[in-house]
Amino acid sequence: MLSYRHSFHAGNHADVLKHTVLSLIITALKEKEKPFFYLDTHAGAGRYQLSGEHAERTGEYLEGISRIWQQPDAPELLQPYFDAIRALNRNGTLRYYPGSPLIARHLLREDDKLQLTELHSSDYPLLRNEFSKDDRARVDRADGYQQLKSKLPPPSRRGLVLIDPPYEMKSDYQAVVKGIQEGHKRFGTGVFALWYPVVLRQQIKHMLRDLEATGIRNILQIELAARPDSDQRGMTASGMIVINPPWKLAQQMNTLLPWLHQKLVPTGTGHYAVNQIVPE
Ligand code: SAM
């Protein structure tokens, strides 16, 4: 049974990092006219009510998106991401947070395509309703890892794959590597973006070692930590692994991370980093 609900965590510092990277990759893909394909293997509900019971109970967004979306000195590079947030909060009060499918929906063009997969019995219908009038999108209740085999390569031969599982099960750390390997075999030129939480550093070290052992080239790691690594329960940091990143992404994140870290973690604990872990 799936128990993870993203509504408890929407808009937290990990979402800020993930959705910043997502919006920068989409913006880079739009620099070429040719349409592209967006595959979101673990899409969630799409829209999250921040005044809802789940988000209020944890208050995670208060230490995430709330801290940055209206800052006057926000770097220009964040504007595509913030535009997607403003589109859901037109009166200037932060009531809704867009998940990855809604950020992509806002940024994609008329001829681009979205393929969204969500398995949860409550979140899937919410996501399907969000996209009921969008001809560019297909929404399936299916296993996201399976999509990395069945939906790749896309007909357009250009695309971005976001892999964002809940890591509820320890097996997810191996499943993401296997899934990427399957996807990359079929679509070696695609951009693959994998989100990961740092709960126990050792799990991430193993995951990265397994990923490097696949032989896949051109892998970038981006990480933002709110607290130092710890063996206590709870997420201290999160990161994105990007395969075939747009050429400007590392430099853009090097510009953004000091600002994001300063605003999101005013106490200054934790760290941030951008590392090319496997060269081209
Ligand atoms: N990508 C979303 C975003 O950024 O807004 C958040 C996704 S959330 C971290 C992970 C989602 O994966 C949950 O909604 C969960 O129900 C769903 N899920 C779990 N296992 C899955 C699977 N095997 N295939 C597809 N979805 C799955």
Coordinates of C-alpha atoms and ligand atoms in Angstrom, one line a residue:
M1 CA 0.0 0.0 0.0
L2 CA 1.2 3.5 -0.8
S3 CA 1.2 5.7 2.3
Y4 CA 3.3 8.7 1.1
R5 CA 1.3 11.9 0.3
H6 CA 3.2 14.7 -1.2
S7 CA 0.7 17.2 0.2
F8 CA 2.5 17.0 3.6
H9 CA 5.7 18.2 2.0
A10 CA 4.7 20.5 -0.9
G11 CA 6.8 23.6 -1.2
N12 CA 9.5 22.6 1.3
H13 CA 13.2 23.3 0.6
A14 CA 13.5 20.0 -1.3
D15 CA 10.6 21.0 -3.7
V16 CA 12.3 24.4 -4.1
L17 CA 15.5 22.8 -5.3
K18 CA 13.8 20.2 -7.4
H19 CA 11.4 22.6 -9.1
T20 CA 14.1 25.2 -9.7
V21 CA 16.2 22.7 -11.5
L22 CA 13.1 21.4 -13.4
S23 CA 12.2 24.9 -14.6
L24 CA 15.8 25.7 -15.7
I25 CA 16.0 22.5 -17.7
I26 CA 12.6 23.2 -19.4
T27 CA 13.7 26.7 -20.1
A28 CA 16.8 25.4 -21.8
L29 CA 14.9 22.9 -23.9
K30 CA 12.7 25.7 -25.1
E31 CA 15.7 27.4 -26.6
K32 CA 15.3 25.1 -29.6
E33 CA 12.1 25.3 -31.6
K34 CA 11.7 21.6 -32.0
P35 CA 9.0 20.3 -29.6
F36 CA 9.9 18.0 -26.8
F37 CA 8.4 15.4 -24.5
Y38 CA 8.2 15.6 -20.7
L39 CA 7.8 12.3 -18.8
D40 CA 7.0 12.6 -15.0
T41 CA 7.2 9.0 -13.6
H42 CA 6.0 9.9 -10.1
A43 CA 3.8 12.9 -10.7
G44 CA 1.8 13.3 -7.5
A45 CA -1.5 15.2 -7.3
G46 CA -0.4 18.2 -9.3
R47 CA -1.7 21.0 -7.1
Y48 CA -1.4 21.3 -3.3
Q49 CA -3.5 23.5 -1.0
L50 CA -1.1 25.1 1.5
S51 CA -3.9 26.1 3.8
G52 CA -5.0 22.5 3.8
E53 CA -4.8 20.1 6.7
H54 CA -1.8 18.2 5.4
A55 CA 0.4 21.2 4.6
E56 CA -0.6 23.1 7.8
R57 CA 0.2 20.1 9.9
T58 CA 3.9 20.0 8.9
G59 CA 4.3 23.7 8.0
E60 CA 7.2 22.7 5.7
Y61 CA 6.4 25.2 3.0
L62 CA 6.9 28.0 5.6
E63 CA 10.6 27.1 5.6
G64 CA 10.6 26.6 1.8
I65 CA 8.7 28.5 -0.9
S66 CA 7.2 31.0 1.6
R67 CA 10.7 32.3 2.3
I68 CA 11.6 33.2 -1.3
W69 CA 8.8 33.7 -3.7
Q70 CA 8.2 37.4 -3.0
Q71 CA 11.8 38.4 -2.3
P72 CA 12.6 41.6 -4.2
D73 CA 16.3 40.5 -4.8
A74 CA 15.4 37.1 -6.2
P75 CA 17.7 36.2 -9.1
E76 CA 16.1 36.5 -12.6
L77 CA 16.9 32.8 -13.2
L78 CA 14.1 31.9 -10.7
Q79 CA 11.4 33.8 -12.6
P80 CA 10.1 30.9 -14.7
Y81 CA 9.6 28.8 -11.5
F82 CA 8.0 31.8 -9.7
D83 CA 5.7 32.5 -12.8
A84 CA 4.3 29.0 -12.4
I85 CA 3.6 29.7 -8.7
R86 CA 2.1 33.1 -9.4
A87 CA -0.2 31.6 -12.0
L88 CA -1.9 29.7 -9.2
N89 CA -1.9 32.6 -6.7
R90 CA -3.0 35.6 -8.7
N91 CA -3.9 37.8 -5.7
G92 CA -0.5 37.6 -4.2
T93 CA -1.4 35.3 -1.3
L94 CA 0.3 31.9 -1.3
R95 CA -2.6 29.4 -1.2
Y96 CA -1.6 26.8 -3.7
Y97 CA 1.7 25.2 -4.6
P98 CA 2.2 23.7 -8.1
G99 CA 3.8 20.2 -8.2
S100 CA 6.1 19.2 -11.0
P101 CA 3.3 18.5 -13.6
L102 CA 1.8 21.9 -13.1
I103 CA 5.1 23.6 -13.3
A104 CA 5.8 21.8 -16.6
R105 CA 2.2 22.6 -17.8
H106 CA 2.8 26.2 -17.3
L107 CA 6.2 26.3 -19.0
L108 CA 5.7 23.9 -21.9
R109 CA 4.6 25.2 -25.3
E110 CA 1.6 24.2 -27.5
D111 CA 3.4 21.4 -29.4
D112 CA 5.3 19.9 -26.4
K113 CA 3.9 16.8 -24.8
L114 CA 3.4 15.6 -21.3
Q115 CA 3.2 12.0 -20.0
L116 CA 2.3 11.8 -16.3
T117 CA 2.1 8.7 -14.1
E118 CA 0.8 8.4 -10.6
L119 CA -0.1 5.3 -8.7
H120 CA -1.9 6.6 -5.6
S121 CA -5.7 6.0 -5.5
S122 CA -6.3 9.5 -4.1
D123 CA -3.7 11.5 -6.0
Y124 CA -4.3 10.0 -9.4
P125 CA -7.9 11.3 -9.9
L126 CA -6.8 14.8 -8.7
L127 CA -4.0 14.8 -11.3
R128 CA -6.3 13.5 -14.1
N129 CA -8.8 16.2 -13.3
E130 CA -6.1 18.9 -13.5
F131 CA -5.3 17.8 -17.0
S132 CA -8.7 16.9 -18.3
K133 CA -8.8 19.8 -20.8
D134 CA -5.1 19.7 -21.8
D135 CA -4.6 18.0 -25.1
R136 CA -0.9 17.9 -24.7
A137 CA -1.0 15.7 -21.7
R138 CA -1.6 12.0 -21.1
V139 CA -2.2 10.9 -17.5
D140 CA -2.0 7.2 -16.5
R141 CA -2.4 5.3 -13.3
A142 CA 0.6 3.1 -13.8
D143 CA 4.0 2.2 -12.3
G144 CA 6.4 5.0 -13.1
Y145 CA 9.4 2.8 -13.5
Q146 CA 7.6 0.8 -16.1
Q147 CA 7.2 4.0 -18.2
L148 CA 10.9 4.3 -18.5
K149 CA 10.7 1.2 -20.8
S150 CA 7.3 1.7 -22.4
K151 CA 7.4 5.5 -23.2
L152 CA 11.0 5.9 -24.4
P153 CA 12.2 7.0 -26.8
P154 CA 9.6 9.7 -27.5
P155 CA 8.6 10.2 -31.1
S156 CA 10.1 13.8 -30.9
R157 CA 13.5 12.3 -29.8
R158 CA 13.9 15.3 -27.5
G159 CA 12.9 15.2 -23.9
L160 CA 13.2 15.4 -20.2
V161 CA 12.4 12.6 -17.7
L162 CA 11.7 13.5 -14.1
I163 CA 12.0 10.6 -11.6
D164 CA 10.8 11.6 -8.2
P165 CA 9.8 8.6 -6.1
P166 CA 8.9 8.9 -2.4
Y167 CA 11.7 6.5 -1.3
E168 CA 9.2 4.9 1.1
M169 CA 10.8 1.6 0.4
K170 CA 14.5 1.0 0.6
S171 CA 14.3 -0.7 -2.8
D172 CA 13.6 2.7 -4.4
Y173 CA 17.3 3.5 -4.2
Q174 CA 18.1 0.6 -6.4
A175 CA 14.9 0.9 -8.6
V176 CA 15.8 4.4 -9.7
V177 CA 19.2 3.3 -11.0
K178 CA 17.7 0.3 -12.8
G179 CA 15.0 2.5 -14.2
I180 CA 17.5 5.1 -15.4
Q181 CA 19.6 2.4 -17.0
E182 CA 16.5 1.1 -18.9
G183 CA 15.5 4.6 -19.9
H184 CA 19.0 5.6 -21.0
K185 CA 19.4 2.4 -23.1
R186 CA 16.3 3.5 -25.1
F187 CA 16.8 7.3 -25.1
G188 CA 20.5 8.0 -24.6
T189 CA 20.2 11.7 -25.6
G190 CA 17.4 12.5 -23.2
V191 CA 17.8 14.6 -20.1
F192 CA 17.1 12.5 -17.0
A193 CA 16.5 14.3 -13.7
L194 CA 16.4 12.2 -10.5
W195 CA 15.5 13.7 -7.1
Y196 CA 16.9 12.2 -3.9
P197 CA 16.5 12.9 -0.2
V198 CA 19.5 12.7 2.2
V199 CA 18.2 10.8 5.2
L200 CA 21.2 8.5 5.6
R201 CA 24.2 9.6 3.6
Q202 CA 25.3 6.0 3.1
Q203 CA 22.2 5.3 1.0
I204 CA 23.1 8.1 -1.4
K205 CA 26.7 7.0 -1.6
H206 CA 25.6 3.5 -2.6
M207 CA 23.0 4.9 -5.1
L208 CA 25.7 7.1 -6.8
R209 CA 28.2 4.2 -6.8
D210 CA 25.6 2.0 -8.6
L211 CA 24.8 4.8 -11.0
E212 CA 28.4 5.4 -11.9
A213 CA 28.8 1.6 -12.4
T214 CA 26.2 1.7 -15.2
G215 CA 28.8 3.5 -17.4
I216 CA 26.4 6.3 -18.2
R217 CA 28.3 9.5 -19.0
N218 CA 27.7 13.2 -18.3
I219 CA 26.2 13.2 -14.8
L220 CA 25.7 16.3 -12.7
Q221 CA 24.9 16.3 -9.0
I222 CA 23.2 19.3 -7.3
E223 CA 22.6 19.4 -3.6
L224 CA 21.2 21.7 -1.0
A225 CA 21.4 20.8 2.7
A226 CA 19.5 22.6 5.5
R227 CA 21.4 20.7 8.2
P228 CA 24.6 18.6 8.4
D229 CA 24.4 14.9 7.7
S230 CA 23.0 13.0 10.7
D231 CA 22.1 9.4 11.6
Q232 CA 19.0 10.6 13.4
R233 CA 15.7 10.2 11.5
G234 CA 14.6 12.9 9.0
M235 CA 15.8 14.5 5.8
T236 CA 18.7 16.9 6.2
A237 CA 19.3 17.6 2.5
S238 CA 18.1 16.8 -1.0
G239 CA 19.6 16.8 -4.4
M240 CA 19.1 16.3 -8.1
I241 CA 21.1 14.1 -10.3
V242 CA 20.9 15.3 -13.9
I243 CA 22.1 13.2 -16.8
N244 CA 22.9 15.1 -20.0
P245 CA 22.3 18.4 -18.3
P246 CA 21.8 21.6 -20.4
W247 CA 25.3 23.1 -20.8
K248 CA 24.4 26.2 -18.7
L249 CA 22.8 24.3 -15.7
A250 CA 25.9 23.9 -13.6
Q251 CA 26.8 27.5 -13.9
Q252 CA 23.2 28.6 -13.3
M253 CA 23.0 26.5 -10.1
N254 CA 26.3 27.8 -8.9
T255 CA 24.8 31.3 -9.2
L256 CA 21.5 30.4 -7.5
L257 CA 22.6 28.1 -4.7
P258 CA 24.3 30.7 -2.4
W259 CA 21.1 32.9 -2.6
L260 CA 18.7 29.9 -2.1
H261 CA 20.8 28.6 0.8
Q262 CA 21.0 32.0 2.5
K263 CA 17.2 32.6 2.2
L264 CA 16.0 29.0 2.9
V265 CA 18.5 28.4 5.8
P266 CA 19.0 31.7 7.6
T267 CA 20.9 30.0 10.4
G268 CA 23.6 29.0 7.8
T269 CA 23.7 25.3 8.7
G270 CA 24.1 22.7 6.0
H271 CA 25.8 23.2 2.7
Y272 CA 25.3 23.4 -1.1
A273 CA 27.2 21.9 -4.0
V274 CA 27.3 21.3 -7.7
N275 CA 29.5 18.5 -8.9
Q276 CA 30.1 16.9 -12.3
I277 CA 30.3 13.3 -10.9
V278 CA 30.8 11.7 -14.3
P279 CA 32.3 13.7 -17.2
E280 CA 30.9 13.8 -20.8
Ligands
SAM1 N1 6.9 14.8 -8.7 C1 5.9 15.4 -7.7 C2 6.2 16.9 -7.6 O1 7.4 17.3 -7.8 O2 5.3 17.7 -7.4 C3 5.9 14.8 -6.4 C4 5.9 13.3 -6.4 S1 6.0 12.6 -4.8 C5 7.6 12.9 -4.2 C6 6.0 10.9 -5.2 C7 4.7 10.3 -5.8 O3 5.0 9.0 -6.4 C8 3.6 10.1 -4.8 O4 2.5 10.8 -5.2 C9 3.3 8.6 -4.9 O5 2.0 8.3 -4.7 C10 3.8 8.2 -6.2 N2 4.3 6.8 -6.4 C11 4.8 6.0 -5.6 N3 5.2 4.8 -6.2 C12 4.9 5.0 -7.5 C13 5.1 4.2 -8.7 N4 5.7 3.0 -8.6 N5 4.7 4.7 -9.8 C14 4.1 5.9 -9.9 N6 3.9 6.7 -8.9 C15 4.3 6.3 -7.7

